[in-house]
Each structure stands twice: as structure tokens, then as C-alpha cells.
mmCIF file of C-alpha atoms in Angstrom:
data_model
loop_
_atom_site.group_PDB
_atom_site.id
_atom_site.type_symbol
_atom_site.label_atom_id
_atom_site.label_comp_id
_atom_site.label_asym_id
_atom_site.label_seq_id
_atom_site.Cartn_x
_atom_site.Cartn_y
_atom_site.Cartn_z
ATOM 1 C CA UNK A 1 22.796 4.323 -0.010
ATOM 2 C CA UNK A 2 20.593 1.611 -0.986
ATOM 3 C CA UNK A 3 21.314 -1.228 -3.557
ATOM 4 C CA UNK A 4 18.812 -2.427 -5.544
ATOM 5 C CA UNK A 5 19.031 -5.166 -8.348
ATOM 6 C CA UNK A 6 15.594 -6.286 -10.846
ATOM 7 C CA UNK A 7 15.318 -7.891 -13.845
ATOM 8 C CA UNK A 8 13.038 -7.580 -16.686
ATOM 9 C CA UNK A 9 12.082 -9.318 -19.986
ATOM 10 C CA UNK A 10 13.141 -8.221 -23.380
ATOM 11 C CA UNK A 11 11.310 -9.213 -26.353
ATOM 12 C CA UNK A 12 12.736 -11.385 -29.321
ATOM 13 C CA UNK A 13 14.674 -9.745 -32.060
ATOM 14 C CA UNK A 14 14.591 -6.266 -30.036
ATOM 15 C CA UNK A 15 18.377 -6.150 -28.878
ATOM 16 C CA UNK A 16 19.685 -4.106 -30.593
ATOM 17 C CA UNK A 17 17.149 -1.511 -30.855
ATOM 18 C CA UNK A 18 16.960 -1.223 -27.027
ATOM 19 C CA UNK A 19 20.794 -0.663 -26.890
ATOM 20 C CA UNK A 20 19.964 1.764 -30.001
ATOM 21 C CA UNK A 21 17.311 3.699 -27.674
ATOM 22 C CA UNK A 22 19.750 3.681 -24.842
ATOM 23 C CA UNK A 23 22.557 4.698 -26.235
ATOM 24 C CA UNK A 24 20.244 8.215 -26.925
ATOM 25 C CA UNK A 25 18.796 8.347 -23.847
ATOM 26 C CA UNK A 26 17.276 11.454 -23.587
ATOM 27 C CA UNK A 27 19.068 14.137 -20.933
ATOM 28 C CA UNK A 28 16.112 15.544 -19.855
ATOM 29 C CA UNK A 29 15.795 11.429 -17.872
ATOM 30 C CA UNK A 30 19.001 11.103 -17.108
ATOM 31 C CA UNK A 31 18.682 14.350 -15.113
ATOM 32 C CA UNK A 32 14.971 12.952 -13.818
ATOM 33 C CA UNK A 33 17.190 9.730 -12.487
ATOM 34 C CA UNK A 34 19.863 11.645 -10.943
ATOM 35 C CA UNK A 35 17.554 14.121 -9.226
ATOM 36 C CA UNK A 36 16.038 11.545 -7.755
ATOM 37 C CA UNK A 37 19.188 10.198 -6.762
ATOM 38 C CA UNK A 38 19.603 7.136 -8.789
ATOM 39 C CA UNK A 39 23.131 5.986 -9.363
ATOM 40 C CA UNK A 40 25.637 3.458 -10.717
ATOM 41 C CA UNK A 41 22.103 2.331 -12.867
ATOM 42 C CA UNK A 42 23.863 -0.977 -15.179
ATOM 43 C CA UNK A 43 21.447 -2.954 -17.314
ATOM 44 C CA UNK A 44 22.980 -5.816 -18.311
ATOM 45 C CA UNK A 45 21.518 -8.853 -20.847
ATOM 46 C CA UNK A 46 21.597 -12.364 -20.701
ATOM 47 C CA UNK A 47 21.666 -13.006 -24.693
ATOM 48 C CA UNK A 48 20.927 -16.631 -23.702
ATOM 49 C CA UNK A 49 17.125 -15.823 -22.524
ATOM 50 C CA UNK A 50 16.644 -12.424 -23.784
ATOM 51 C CA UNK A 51 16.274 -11.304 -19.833
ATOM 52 C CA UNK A 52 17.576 -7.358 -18.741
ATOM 53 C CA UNK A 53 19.295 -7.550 -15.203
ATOM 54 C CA UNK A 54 19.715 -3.847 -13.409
ATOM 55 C CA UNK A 55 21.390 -3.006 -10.847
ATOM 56 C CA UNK A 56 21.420 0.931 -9.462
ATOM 57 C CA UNK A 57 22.233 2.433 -6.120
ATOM 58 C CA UNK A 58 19.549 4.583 -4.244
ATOM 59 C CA UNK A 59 19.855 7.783 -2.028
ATOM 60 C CA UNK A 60 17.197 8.691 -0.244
ATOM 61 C CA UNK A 61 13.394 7.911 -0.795
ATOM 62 C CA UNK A 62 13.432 10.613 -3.961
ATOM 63 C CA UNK A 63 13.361 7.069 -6.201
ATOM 64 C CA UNK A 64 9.592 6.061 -5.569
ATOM 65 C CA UNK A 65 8.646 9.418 -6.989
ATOM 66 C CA UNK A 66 9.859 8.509 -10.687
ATOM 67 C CA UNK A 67 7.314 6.140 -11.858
ATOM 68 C CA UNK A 68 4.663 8.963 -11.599
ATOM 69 C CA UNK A 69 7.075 11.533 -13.139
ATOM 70 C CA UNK A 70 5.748 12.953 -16.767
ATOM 71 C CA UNK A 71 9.032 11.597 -18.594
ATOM 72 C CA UNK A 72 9.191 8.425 -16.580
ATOM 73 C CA UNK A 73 5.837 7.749 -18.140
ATOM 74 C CA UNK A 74 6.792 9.149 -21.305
ATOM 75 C CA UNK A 75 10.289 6.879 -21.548
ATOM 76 C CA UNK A 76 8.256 3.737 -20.727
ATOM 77 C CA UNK A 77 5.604 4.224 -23.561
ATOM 78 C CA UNK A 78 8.951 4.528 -25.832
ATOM 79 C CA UNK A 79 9.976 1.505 -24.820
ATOM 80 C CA UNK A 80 6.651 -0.672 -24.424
ATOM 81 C CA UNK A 81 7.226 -2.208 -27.684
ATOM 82 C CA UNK A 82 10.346 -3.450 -26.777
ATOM 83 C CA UNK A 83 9.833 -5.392 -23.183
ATOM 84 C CA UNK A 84 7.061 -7.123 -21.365
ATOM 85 C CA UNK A 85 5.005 -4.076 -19.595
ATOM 86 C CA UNK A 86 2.111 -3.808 -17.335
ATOM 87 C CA UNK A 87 -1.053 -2.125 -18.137
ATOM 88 C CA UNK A 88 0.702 1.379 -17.513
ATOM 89 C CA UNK A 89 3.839 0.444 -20.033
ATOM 90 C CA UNK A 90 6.171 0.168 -17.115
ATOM 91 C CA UNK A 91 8.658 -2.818 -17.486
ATOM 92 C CA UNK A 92 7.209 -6.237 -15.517
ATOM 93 C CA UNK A 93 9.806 -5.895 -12.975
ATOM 94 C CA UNK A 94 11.182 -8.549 -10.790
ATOM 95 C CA UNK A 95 12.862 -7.617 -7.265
ATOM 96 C CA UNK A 96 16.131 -9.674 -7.151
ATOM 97 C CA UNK A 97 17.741 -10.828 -3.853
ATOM 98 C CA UNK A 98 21.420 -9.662 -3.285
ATOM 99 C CA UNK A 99 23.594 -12.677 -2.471
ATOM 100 C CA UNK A 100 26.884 -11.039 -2.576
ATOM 101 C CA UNK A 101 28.606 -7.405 -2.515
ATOM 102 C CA UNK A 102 32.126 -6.216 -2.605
ATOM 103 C CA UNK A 103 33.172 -3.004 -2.536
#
């Protein structure tokens, strides 16, 4: 199982419509993300700078299939207007570094 932890960048005055879009997150991703073996996924917000830190757990190498999945794609244009993107409308992602775990 591999931990991974990002952060990304919401935009002003957008909170509560991301937790809107969220909370109705479609089932037809949810089953995409646990196909693909995605688990424990958290998003969390610092309110202070408006920044999204995730944190999911990983089996396998089915993960680095998603971001050219149909409703990957299609989630990401949903939420473009939301977030910084890239060119593509995936979130600007930033790797974090784990400094400490406890299970």
C-alpha cells in the first residue's frame, strides 16, 4: 500500500461550492477511484490560504491509469472553475513529503 499526500489551490469564494460538488460526487468516480484502488482519499482545507491538502492510500500501479480515464477527465472539467488547473483541467498538483505516520 502506498501513501501519497498533494495539495492543490482552491480559488477565492469557491468553498463551499467545492464541498457542494463533493458532497454529490458522482458513483460512477467513486467506483473509477476504487477500481483503481484508491483508498482512505481525505481532502482537507486550510481556510487560512484557501489551499486543498489530500491524502489517499494506493494499491497497486492501477492509480496512474485515472488521469486518462473518460470520467477522470470529465470530473476535472467540472471542477476547473473551481481550482487552479493545467492546460488539461487537472488540478496544479503539488507532491508533498511525508514527515510522519502512525498507524
Amino acid at each position: 500500500m502506498i501513501r501519497k499526500g498533494f495539495a492543490m489551490q482552491l480559488l477565492p469564494g469557491k468553498i463551499g461550492e467545492y464541498r457542494k460538488r463533493h458532497d454529490a460526487i458522482w458513483p460512477e468516480l467513486v467506483k473509477e477511484l476504487r477500481d483503481a484502488g484508491v483508498r482512505d482519499y481525505v481532502i482537507y482545507l486550510d481556510t487560512r490560504t484557501n489551499t486543498l491538502y489530500a491524502s489517499q492510500k494506493l494499491s497497486g500501479d492501477n492509480a496512474a491509469k485515472l488521469p486518462g480515464t473518460a470520467i477522470v477527465k470529465k470530473w476535472w472539467a467540472y471542477m476547473a472553475d473551481l481550482m487552479e488547473t493545467n492546460p488539461d483541467n487537472s488540478p496544479v498538483c503539488i507532491d508533498l513529503e511525508e514527515m510522519f505516520y502512525l498507524e
